[in-house]
Tab-separated table of C-alpha atoms in Angstrom:
chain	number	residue	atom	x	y	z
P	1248	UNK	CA	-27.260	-35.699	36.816
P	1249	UNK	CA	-23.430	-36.741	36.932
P	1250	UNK	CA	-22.542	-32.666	38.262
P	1251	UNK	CA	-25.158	-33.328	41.152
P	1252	UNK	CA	-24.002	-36.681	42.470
P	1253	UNK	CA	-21.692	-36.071	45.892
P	1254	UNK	CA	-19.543	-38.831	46.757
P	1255	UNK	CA	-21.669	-39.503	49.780
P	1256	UNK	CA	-24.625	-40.205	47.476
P	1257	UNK	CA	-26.226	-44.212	47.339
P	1258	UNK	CA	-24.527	-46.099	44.108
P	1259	UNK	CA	-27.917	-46.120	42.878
P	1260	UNK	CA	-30.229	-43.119	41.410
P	1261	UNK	CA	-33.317	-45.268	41.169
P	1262	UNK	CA	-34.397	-48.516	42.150
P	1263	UNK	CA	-37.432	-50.765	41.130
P	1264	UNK	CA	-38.509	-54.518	40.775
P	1265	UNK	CA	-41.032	-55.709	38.915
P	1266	UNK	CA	-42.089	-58.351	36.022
P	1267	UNK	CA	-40.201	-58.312	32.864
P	1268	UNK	CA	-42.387	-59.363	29.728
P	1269	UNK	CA	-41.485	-59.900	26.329
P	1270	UNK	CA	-43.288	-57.441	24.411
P	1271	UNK	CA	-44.561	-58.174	21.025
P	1272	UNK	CA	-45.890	-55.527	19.202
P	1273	UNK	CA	-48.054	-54.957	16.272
P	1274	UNK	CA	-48.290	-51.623	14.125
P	1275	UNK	CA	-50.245	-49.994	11.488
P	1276	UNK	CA	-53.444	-51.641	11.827
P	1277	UNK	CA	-56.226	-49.677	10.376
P	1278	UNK	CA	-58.897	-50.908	12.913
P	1279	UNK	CA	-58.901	-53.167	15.502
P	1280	UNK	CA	-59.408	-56.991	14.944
P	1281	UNK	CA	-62.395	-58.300	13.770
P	1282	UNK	CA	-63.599	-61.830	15.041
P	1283	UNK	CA	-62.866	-64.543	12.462
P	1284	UNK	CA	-60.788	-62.458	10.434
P	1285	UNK	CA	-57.082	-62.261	9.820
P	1286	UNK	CA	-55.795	-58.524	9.986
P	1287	UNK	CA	-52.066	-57.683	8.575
P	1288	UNK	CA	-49.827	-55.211	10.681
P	1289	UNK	CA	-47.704	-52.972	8.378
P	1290	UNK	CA	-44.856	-52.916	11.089
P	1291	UNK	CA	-44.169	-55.372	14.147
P	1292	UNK	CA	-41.090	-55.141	16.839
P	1293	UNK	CA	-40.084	-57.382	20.021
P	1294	UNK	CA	-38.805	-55.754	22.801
P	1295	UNK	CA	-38.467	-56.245	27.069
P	1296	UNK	CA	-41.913	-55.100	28.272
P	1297	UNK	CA	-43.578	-54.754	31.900
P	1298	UNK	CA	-41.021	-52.877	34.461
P	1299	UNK	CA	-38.465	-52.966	31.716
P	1300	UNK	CA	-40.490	-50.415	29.995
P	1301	UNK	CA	-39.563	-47.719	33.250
P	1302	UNK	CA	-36.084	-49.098	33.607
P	1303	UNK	CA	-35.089	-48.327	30.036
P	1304	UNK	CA	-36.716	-44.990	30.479
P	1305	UNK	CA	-35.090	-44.100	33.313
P	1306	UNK	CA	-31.358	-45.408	32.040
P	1307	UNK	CA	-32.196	-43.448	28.532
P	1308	UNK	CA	-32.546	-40.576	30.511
P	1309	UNK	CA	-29.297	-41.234	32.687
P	1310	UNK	CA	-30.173	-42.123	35.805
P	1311	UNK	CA	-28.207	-44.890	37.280
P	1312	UNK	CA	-30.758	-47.864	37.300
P	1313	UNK	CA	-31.233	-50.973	39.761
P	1314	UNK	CA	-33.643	-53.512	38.879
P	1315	UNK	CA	-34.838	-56.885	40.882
P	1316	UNK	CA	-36.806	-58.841	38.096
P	1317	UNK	CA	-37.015	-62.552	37.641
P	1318	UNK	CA	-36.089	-63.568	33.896
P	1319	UNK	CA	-37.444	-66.419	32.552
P	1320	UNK	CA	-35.163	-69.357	31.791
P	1321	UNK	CA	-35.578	-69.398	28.106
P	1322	UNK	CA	-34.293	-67.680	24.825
P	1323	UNK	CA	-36.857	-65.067	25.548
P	1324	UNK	CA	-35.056	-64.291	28.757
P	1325	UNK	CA	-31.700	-63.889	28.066
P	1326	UNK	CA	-32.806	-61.885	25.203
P	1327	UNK	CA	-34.383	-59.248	27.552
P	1328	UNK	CA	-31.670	-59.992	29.841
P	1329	UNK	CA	-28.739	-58.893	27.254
P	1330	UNK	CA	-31.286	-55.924	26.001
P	1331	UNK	CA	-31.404	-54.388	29.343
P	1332	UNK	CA	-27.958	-55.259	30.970
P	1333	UNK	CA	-25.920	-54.902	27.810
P	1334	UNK	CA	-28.245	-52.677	25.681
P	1335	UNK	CA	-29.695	-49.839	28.368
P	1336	UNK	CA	-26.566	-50.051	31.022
P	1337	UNK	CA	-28.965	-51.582	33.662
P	1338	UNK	CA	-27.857	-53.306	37.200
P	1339	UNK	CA	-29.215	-56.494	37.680
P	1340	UNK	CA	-27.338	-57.412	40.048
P	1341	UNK	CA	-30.504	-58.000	42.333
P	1342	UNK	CA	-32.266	-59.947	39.119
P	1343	UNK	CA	-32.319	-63.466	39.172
P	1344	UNK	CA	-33.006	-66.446	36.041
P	1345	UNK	CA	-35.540	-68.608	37.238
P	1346	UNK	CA	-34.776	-72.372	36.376
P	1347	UNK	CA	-37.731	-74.229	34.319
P	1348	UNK	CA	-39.741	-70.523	34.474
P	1349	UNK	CA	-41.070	-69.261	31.229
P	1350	UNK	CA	-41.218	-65.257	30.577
P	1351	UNK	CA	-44.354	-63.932	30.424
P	1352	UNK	CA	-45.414	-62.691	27.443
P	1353	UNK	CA	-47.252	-59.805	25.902
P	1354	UNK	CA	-48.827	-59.001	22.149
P	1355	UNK	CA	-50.006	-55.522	21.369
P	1356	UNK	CA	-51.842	-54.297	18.755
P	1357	UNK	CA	-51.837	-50.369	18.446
P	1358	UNK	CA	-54.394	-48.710	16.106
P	1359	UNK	CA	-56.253	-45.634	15.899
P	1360	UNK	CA	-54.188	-43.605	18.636
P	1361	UNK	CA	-55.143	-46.809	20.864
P	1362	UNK	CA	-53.778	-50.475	21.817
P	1363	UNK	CA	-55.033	-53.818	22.821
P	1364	UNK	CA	-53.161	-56.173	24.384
P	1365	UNK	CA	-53.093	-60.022	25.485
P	1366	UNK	CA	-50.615	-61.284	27.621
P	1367	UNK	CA	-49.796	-64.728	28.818
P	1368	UNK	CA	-47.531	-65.999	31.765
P	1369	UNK	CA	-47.261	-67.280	35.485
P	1370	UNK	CA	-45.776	-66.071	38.685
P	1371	UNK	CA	-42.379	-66.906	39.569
P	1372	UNK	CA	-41.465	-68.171	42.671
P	1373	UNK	CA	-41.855	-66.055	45.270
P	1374	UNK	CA	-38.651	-65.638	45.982
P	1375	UNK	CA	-37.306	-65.427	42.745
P	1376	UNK	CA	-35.850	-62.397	43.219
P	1377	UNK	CA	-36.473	-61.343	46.475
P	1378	UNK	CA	-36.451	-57.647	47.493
P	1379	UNK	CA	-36.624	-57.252	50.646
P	1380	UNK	CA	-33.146	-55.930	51.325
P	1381	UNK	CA	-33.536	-53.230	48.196
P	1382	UNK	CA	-30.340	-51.509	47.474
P	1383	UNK	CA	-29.600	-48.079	48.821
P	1384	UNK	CA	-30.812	-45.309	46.188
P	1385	UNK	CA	-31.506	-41.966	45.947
P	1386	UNK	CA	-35.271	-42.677	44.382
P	1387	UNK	CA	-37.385	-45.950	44.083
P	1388	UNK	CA	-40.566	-46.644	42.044
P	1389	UNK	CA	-42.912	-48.493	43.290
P	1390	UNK	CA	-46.676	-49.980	41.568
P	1391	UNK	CA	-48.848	-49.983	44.803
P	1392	UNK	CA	-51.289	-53.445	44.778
P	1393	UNK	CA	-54.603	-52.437	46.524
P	1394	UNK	CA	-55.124	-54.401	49.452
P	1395	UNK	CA	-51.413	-56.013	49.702
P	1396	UNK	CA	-48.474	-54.206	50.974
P	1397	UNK	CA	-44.656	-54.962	49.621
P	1398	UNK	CA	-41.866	-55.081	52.818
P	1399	UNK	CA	-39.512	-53.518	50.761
P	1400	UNK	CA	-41.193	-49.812	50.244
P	1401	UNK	CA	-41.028	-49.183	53.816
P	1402	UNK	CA	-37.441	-50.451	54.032
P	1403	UNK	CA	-36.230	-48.433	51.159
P	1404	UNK	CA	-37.817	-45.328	52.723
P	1405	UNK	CA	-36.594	-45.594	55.918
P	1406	UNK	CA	-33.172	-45.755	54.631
P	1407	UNK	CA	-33.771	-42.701	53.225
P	1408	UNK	CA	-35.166	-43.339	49.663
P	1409	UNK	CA	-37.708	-41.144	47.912
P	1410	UNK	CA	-40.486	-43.256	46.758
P	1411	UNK	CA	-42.720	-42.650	43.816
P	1412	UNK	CA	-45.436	-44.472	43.357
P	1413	UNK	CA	-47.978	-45.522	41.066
P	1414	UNK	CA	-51.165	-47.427	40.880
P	1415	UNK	CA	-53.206	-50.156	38.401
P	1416	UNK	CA	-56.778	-50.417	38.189
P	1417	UNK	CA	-58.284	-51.994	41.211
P	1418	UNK	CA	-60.601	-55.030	39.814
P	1419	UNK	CA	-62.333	-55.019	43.418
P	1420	UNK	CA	-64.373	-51.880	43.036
P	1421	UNK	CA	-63.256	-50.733	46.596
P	1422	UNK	CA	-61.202	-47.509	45.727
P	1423	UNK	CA	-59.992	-47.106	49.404
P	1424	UNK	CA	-56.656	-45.594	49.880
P	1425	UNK	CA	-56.695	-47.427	53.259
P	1426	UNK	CA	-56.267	-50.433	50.769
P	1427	UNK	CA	-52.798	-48.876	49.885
P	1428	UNK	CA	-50.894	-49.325	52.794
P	1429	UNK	CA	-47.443	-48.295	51.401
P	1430	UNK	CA	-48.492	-44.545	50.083
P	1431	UNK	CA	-47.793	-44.230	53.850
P	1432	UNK	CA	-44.082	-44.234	52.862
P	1433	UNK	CA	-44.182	-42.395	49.724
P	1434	UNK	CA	-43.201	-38.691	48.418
P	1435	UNK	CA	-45.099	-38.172	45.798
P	1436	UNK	CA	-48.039	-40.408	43.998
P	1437	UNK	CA	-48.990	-40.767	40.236
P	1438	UNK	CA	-52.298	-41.711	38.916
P	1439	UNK	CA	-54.240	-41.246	36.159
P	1440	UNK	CA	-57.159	-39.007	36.492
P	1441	UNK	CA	-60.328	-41.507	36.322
P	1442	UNK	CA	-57.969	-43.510	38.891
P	1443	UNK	CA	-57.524	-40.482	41.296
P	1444	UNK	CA	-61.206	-39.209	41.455
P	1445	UNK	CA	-62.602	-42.627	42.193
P	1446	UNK	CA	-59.816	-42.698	45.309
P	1447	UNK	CA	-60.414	-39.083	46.232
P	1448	UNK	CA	-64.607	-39.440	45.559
P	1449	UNK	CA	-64.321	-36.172	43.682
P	1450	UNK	CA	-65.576	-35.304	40.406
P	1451	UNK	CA	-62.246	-33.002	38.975
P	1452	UNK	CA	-58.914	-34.633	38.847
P	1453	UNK	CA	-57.662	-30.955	39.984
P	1454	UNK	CA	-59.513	-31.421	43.234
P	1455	UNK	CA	-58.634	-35.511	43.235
P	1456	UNK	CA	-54.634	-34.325	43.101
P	1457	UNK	CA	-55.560	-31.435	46.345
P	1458	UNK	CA	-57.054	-34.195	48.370
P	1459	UNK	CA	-54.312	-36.807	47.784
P	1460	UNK	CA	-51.982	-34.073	49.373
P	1461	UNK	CA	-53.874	-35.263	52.753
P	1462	UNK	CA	-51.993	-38.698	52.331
P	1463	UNK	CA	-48.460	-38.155	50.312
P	1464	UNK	CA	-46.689	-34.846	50.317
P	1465	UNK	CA	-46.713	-34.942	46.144
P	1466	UNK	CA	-49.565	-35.689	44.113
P	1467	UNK	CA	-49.355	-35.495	40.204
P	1468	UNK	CA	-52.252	-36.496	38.324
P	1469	UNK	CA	-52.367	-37.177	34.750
P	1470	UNK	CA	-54.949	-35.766	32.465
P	1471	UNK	CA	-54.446	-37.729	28.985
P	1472	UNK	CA	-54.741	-35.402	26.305
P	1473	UNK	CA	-55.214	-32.624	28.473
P	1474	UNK	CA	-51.365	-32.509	30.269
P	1475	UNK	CA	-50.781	-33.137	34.069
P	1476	UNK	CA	-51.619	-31.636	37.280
P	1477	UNK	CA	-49.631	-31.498	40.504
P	1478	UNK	CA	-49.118	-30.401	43.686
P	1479	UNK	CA	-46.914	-30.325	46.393
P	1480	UNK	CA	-48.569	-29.684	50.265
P	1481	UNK	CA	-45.380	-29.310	52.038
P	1482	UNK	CA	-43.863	-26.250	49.492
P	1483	UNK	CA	-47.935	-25.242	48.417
P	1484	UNK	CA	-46.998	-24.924	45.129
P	1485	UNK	CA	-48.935	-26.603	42.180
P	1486	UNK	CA	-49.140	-26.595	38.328
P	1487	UNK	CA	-50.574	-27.620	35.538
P	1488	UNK	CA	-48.837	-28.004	31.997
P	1489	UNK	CA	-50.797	-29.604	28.777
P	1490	UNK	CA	-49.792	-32.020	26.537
P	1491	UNK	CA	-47.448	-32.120	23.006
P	1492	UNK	CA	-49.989	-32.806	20.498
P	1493	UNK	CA	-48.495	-35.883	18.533
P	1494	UNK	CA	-49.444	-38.195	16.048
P	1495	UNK	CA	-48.930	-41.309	18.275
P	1496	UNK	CA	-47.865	-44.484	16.634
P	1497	UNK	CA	-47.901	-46.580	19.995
P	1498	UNK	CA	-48.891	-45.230	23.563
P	1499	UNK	CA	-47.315	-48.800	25.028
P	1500	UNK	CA	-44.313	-47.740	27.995
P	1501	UNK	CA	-46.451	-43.668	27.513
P	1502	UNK	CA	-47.381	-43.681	31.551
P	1503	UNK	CA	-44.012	-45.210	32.724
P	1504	UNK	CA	-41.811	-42.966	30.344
P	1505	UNK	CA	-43.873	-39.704	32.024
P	1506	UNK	CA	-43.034	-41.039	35.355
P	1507	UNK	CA	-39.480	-41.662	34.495
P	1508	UNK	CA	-39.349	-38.105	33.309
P	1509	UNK	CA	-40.596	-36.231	36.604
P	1510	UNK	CA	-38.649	-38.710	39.047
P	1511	UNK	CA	-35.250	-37.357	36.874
P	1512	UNK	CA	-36.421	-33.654	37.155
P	1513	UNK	CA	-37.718	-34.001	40.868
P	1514	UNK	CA	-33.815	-35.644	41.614
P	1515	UNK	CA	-32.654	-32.603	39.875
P	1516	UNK	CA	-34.386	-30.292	41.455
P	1517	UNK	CA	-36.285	-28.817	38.979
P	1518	UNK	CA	-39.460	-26.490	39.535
P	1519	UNK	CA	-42.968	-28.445	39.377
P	1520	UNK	CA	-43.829	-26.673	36.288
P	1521	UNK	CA	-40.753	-27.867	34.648
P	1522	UNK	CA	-41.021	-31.330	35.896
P	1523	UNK	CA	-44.236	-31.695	34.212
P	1524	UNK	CA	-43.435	-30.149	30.929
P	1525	UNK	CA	-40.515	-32.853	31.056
P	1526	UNK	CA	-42.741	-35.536	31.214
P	1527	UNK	CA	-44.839	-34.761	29.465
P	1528	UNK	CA	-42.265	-34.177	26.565
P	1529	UNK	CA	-40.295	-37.644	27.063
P	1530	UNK	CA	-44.008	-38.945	26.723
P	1531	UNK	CA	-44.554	-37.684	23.867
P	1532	UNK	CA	-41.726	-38.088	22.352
P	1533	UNK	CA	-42.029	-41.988	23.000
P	1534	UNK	CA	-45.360	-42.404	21.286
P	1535	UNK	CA	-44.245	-41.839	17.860
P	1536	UNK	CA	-42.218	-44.862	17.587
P	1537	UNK	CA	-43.649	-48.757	18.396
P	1538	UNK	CA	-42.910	-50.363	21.628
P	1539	UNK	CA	-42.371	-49.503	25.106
P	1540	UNK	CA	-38.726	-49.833	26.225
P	1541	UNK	CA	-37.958	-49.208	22.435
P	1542	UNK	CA	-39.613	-45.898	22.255
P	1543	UNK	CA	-38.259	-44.297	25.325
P	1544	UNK	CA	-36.269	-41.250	24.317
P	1545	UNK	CA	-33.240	-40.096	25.474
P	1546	UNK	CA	-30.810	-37.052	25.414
P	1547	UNK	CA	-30.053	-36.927	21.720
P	1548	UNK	CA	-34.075	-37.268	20.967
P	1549	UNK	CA	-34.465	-34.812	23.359
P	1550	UNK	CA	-31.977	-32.296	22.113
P	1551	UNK	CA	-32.888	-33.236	18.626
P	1552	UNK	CA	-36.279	-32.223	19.016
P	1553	UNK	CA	-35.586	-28.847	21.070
P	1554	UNK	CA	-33.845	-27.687	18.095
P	1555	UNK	CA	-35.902	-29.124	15.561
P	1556	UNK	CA	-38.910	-27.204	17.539
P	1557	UNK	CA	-36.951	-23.860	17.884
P	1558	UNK	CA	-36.654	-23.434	14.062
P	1559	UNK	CA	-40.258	-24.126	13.078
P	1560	UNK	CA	-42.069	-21.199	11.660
P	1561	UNK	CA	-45.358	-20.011	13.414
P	1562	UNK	CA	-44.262	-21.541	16.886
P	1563	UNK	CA	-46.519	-19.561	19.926
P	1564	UNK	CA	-43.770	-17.878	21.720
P	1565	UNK	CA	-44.708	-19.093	24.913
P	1566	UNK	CA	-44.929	-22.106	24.352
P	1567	UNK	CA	-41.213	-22.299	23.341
P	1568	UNK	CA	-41.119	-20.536	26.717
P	1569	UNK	CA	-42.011	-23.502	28.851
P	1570	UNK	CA	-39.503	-25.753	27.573
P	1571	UNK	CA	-36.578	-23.090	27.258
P	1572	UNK	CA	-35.127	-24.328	30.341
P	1573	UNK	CA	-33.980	-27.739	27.953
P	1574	UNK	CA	-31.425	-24.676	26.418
P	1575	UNK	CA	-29.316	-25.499	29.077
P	1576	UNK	CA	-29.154	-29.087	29.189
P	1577	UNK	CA	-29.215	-30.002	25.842
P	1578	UNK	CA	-25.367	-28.853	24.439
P	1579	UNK	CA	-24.997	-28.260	21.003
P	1580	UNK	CA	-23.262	-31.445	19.700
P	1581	UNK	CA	-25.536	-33.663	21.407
P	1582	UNK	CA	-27.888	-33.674	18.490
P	1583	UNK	CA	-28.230	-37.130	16.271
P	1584	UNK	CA	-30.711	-38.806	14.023
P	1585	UNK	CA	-33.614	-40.135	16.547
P	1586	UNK	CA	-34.981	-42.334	17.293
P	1587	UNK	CA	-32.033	-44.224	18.647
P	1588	UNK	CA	-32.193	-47.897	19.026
P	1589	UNK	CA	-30.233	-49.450	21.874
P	1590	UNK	CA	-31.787	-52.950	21.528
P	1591	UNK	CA	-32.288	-54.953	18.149
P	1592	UNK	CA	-36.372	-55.369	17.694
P	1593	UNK	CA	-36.767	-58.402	16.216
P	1594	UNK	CA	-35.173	-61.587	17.992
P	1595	UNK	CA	-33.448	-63.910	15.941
P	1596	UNK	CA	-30.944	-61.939	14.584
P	1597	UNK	CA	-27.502	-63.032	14.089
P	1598	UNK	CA	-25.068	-60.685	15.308
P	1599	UNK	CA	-22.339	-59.591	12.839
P	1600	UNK	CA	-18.717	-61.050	13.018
């Protein structure tokens, strides 16, 4: 990204807000809990959770991050504090400590490809922190709320801010993109594929992703273990690209890593086609390892795994073909053991003299 920047560009390549959680995750279950039973987890980690999970994504992948989050005023906070400031390189300049708040808190349990999750905590203030003047950036994410609209989306577009957006499952049943009121103001919008059919009331995610086009220029829907789909109405084009089969260890942070893949190639100014397979790499690529923030590759996993994949006997030619634009982006020396941990997993630790 750093030979694309102009001097007239915004300080920022991405900006988002969010909750931070402290993530607690379990491992190497063989089946899910059983009621009245005590199940052992071969492997366990602690990392930032929530929108740290994108921010750390995004950083890994070396985009210059902004992030408005409230921390909670306890060791749990400055823990994911000094993890994402002093770990991942993050701004939080915008962030605030709340006084006598608590950080929310999440446990997940990931078995059988899957995860389960309980999570405890309480909104902050509401204007602890307080977004509404977001800083100027070249890209913003945003997590759309049906039926509530955030101030700050329109302001960052309108001062020229590309705004990607996702969506969570809407627990009212409506399904009405007129509950959305801020897709108004974004480029391009990322749901999953059971969440863009029951928007679009179509039956095919393909044709869900075509009639989002009528309400954001860019529509990318993802299809689980089938890849992505996308298209874009103001250039026509569209694409599809399938998924790296992977044993997965931990899907936790697998959406937000995707989307912090195709918002770096879309700033780049890569093709669709290449955008997806990007995303759908980084993805995959942060599944085999626990946690969400944690797991999120960067460069060197990146390069480490282009290389590893190139000298693999038996590879399908073309599929070595879709990703052989990475040849250029990925130099030579970049390559070192993987995964590579920024932040310490386990809290507690003494740091050494």
């Amino acid at each position: 990204m750093a030979g694309l920047r102009t001097p007239e560009d915004p300080p920022w390549d991405v900006y988002l807000t969010g909750t931070v959680f402290l993530d607690i995750v379990f491992t190497g279950l063989d089946s899910a809990p059983v009621r009245g039973t005590e199940s052992w987890a071969r492997g366990m980690g602690s990392s930032p959770g929530g929108v740290a999970n994108m921010a750390t994504a995004l950083a890994r992948l070396g985009l210059r991050t902004s992030l408005a989050a409230a921390f909670g005023d306890d060791h749990y906070g400055d823990y994911c504090w000094d993890a994402l400031a002093q770990g991942e390189g993050i701004d939080l300049t915008p962030s605030r400590t709340v006084p006598g708040w608590h950080s929310p808190v999440t446990v997940s349990m990931a078995y059988e490809g899957e995860r389960t999750m309980v999570s405890h905590g309480h909104e902050p203030p509401p204007e602890e922190p307080a977004p509404d003047c977001p800083p100027r950036a070249r890209a913003a994410i945003a997590s759309l709320t049906p039926g509530s609209r955030a101030p700050w989306i329109a302001q960052a577009a309108a001062n020229g801010t590309r705004v990607f957006a996702d969506v969570g499952w809407d627990d009212t049943g409506a399904w009405d993109l007129a509950g959305l009121p801020d897709l108004a103001h974004c480029e391009a919008f990322l749901p999953n594929a059971e969440e863009a059919m029951r928007y679009t009331g179509t039956d095919c995610p393909r044709a869900a992703a075509h009639a989002l086009t009528e309400h954001v220029p860019l529509a990318v829907v993802t299809l689980g273990a089938e890849g992505a789909y996308a298209v874009d109405r103001r250039s026509g084009e569209s694409a599809e690209v399938p998924a790296i089969a992977v044993e997965a260890l931990d899907p936790t942070g697998a959406g937000d890593v995707f989307v912090a893949g195709f918002v770096t190639g879309t700033l780049a100014g890569w093709p669709i086609a290449d955008r997806l397979a990007f995303a759908g790499l980084t993805a995959a690529l942060s599944v085999q390892e626990f946690g969400g923030s944690l797991s999120a590759p960067g460069w060197s996993e990146i390069a480490a795994w282009w290389r590893r994949v190139q000298s693999v006997e038996g590879q399908d030619p073309a599929a070595l073909r879709r990703y052989a634009f990475l040849a250029d982006l990925v130099p030579d020396g970049l390559v070192r053991p993987w995964p590579l941990r920024r932040a310490v997993p386990t809290i507690g630790f003494r740091r050494p003299a």
